[in-house]
Short mmCIF file of C-alpha atoms in Angstrom, two decimals:
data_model
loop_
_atom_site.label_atom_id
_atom_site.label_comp_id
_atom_site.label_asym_id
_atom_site.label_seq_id
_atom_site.Cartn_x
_atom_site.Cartn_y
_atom_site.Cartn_z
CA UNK A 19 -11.43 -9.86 9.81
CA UNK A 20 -9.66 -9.05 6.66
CA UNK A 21 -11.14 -6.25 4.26
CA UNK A 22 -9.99 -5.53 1.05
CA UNK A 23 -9.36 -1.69 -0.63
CA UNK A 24 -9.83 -1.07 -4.02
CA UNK A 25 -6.51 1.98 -5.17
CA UNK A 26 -8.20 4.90 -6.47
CA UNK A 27 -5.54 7.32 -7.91
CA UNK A 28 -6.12 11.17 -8.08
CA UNK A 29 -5.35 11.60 -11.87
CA UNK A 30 -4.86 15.81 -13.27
CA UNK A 31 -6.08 14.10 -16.91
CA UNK A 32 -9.79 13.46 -14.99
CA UNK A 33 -9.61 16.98 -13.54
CA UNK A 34 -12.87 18.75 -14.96
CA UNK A 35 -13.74 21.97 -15.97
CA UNK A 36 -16.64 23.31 -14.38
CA UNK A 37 -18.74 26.23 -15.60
CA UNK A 38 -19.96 28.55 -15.14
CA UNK A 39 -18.37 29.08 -11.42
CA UNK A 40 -19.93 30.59 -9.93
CA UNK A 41 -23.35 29.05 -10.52
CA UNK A 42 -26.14 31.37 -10.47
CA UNK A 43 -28.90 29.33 -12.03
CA UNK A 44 -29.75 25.57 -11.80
CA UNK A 45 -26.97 23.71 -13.97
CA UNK A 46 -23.40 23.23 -13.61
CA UNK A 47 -21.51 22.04 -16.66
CA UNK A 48 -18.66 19.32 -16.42
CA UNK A 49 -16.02 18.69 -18.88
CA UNK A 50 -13.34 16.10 -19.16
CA UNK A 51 -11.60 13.66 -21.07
CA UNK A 52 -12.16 10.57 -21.29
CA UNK A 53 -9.60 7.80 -22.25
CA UNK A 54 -11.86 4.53 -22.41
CA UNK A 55 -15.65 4.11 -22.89
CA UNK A 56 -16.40 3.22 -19.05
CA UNK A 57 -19.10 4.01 -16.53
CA UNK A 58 -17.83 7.36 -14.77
CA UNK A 59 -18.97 8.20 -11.58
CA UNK A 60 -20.11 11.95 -10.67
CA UNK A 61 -20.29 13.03 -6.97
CA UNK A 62 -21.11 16.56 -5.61
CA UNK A 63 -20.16 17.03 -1.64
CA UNK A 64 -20.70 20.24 0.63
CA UNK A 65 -18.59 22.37 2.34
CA UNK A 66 -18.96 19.70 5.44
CA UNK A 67 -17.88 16.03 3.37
CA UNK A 68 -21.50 15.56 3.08
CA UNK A 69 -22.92 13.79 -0.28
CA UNK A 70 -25.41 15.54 -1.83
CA UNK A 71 -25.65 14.15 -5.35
CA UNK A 72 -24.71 11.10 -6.60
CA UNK A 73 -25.16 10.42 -10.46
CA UNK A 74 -23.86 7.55 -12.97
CA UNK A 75 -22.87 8.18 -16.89
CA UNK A 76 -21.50 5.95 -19.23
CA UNK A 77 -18.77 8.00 -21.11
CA UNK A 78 -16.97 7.74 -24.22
CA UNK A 79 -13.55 8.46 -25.95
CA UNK A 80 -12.64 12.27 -25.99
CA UNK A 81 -13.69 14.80 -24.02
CA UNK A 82 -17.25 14.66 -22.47
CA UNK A 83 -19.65 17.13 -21.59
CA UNK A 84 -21.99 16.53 -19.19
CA UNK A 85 -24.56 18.12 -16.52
CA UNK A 86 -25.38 18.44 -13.17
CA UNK A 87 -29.10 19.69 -11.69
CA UNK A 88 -27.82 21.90 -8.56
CA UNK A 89 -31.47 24.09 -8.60
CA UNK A 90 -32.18 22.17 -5.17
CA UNK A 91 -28.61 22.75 -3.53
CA UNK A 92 -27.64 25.52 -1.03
CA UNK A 93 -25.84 28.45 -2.16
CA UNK A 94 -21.68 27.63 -0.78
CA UNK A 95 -19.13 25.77 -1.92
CA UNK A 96 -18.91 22.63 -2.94
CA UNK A 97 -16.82 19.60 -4.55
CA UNK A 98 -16.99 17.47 -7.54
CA UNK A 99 -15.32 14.17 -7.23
CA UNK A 100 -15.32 11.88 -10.94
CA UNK A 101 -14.16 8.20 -10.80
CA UNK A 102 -14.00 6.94 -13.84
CA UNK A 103 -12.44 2.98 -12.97
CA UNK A 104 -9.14 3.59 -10.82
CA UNK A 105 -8.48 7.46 -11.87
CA UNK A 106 -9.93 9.97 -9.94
CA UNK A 107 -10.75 13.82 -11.06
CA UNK A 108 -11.86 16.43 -8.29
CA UNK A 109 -13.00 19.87 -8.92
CA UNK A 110 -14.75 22.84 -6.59
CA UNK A 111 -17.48 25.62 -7.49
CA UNK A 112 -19.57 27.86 -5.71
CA UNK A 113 -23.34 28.04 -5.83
CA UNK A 114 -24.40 31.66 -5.51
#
């Protein structure tokens, strides 16, 4: 059986900024440029690799400012992985 990967390169121009870290109340703000009006892909994964959110946003050119519900999340730490096509931005923050 032959399966076929897709490349997904980490890129530093996809690397957000996430505030406020660390998170004390129920929203964590993401910002990043964007290159190309694409879909983007936001994922949010615990301290164990586990997905905990997933959420889809179609972006624009420049940089993009967007939000993330965490009120139902754990306090710990946590990662942020964007896709946006083949480029890949990752970030961390705590939830307090």
């Amino acid at each position: 059986m032959v399966s076929s990967t897709e490349d997904v390169f980490l890129d530093a121009r996809l690397t957000p900024t996430l505030s406020p870290n660390p998170v004390q109340y129920d929203k964590l703000t993401v910002e990043f440029p964007s290159e190309e009006v694409a879909p983007l892909t936001l994922e949010v994964y615990d301290s164990q690799g586990r997905l905990v959110r997933h959420q889809k946003e179609l972006v624009g050119i420049g940089v993009q400012k967007l939000w993330i519900d965490v009120a139902s999340l754990s306090p710990g730490n946590y990662f942020l992985q964007i896709q946006q096509g083949k480029m890949r931005g990752v970030g961390k923050f705590l939830i307090l």
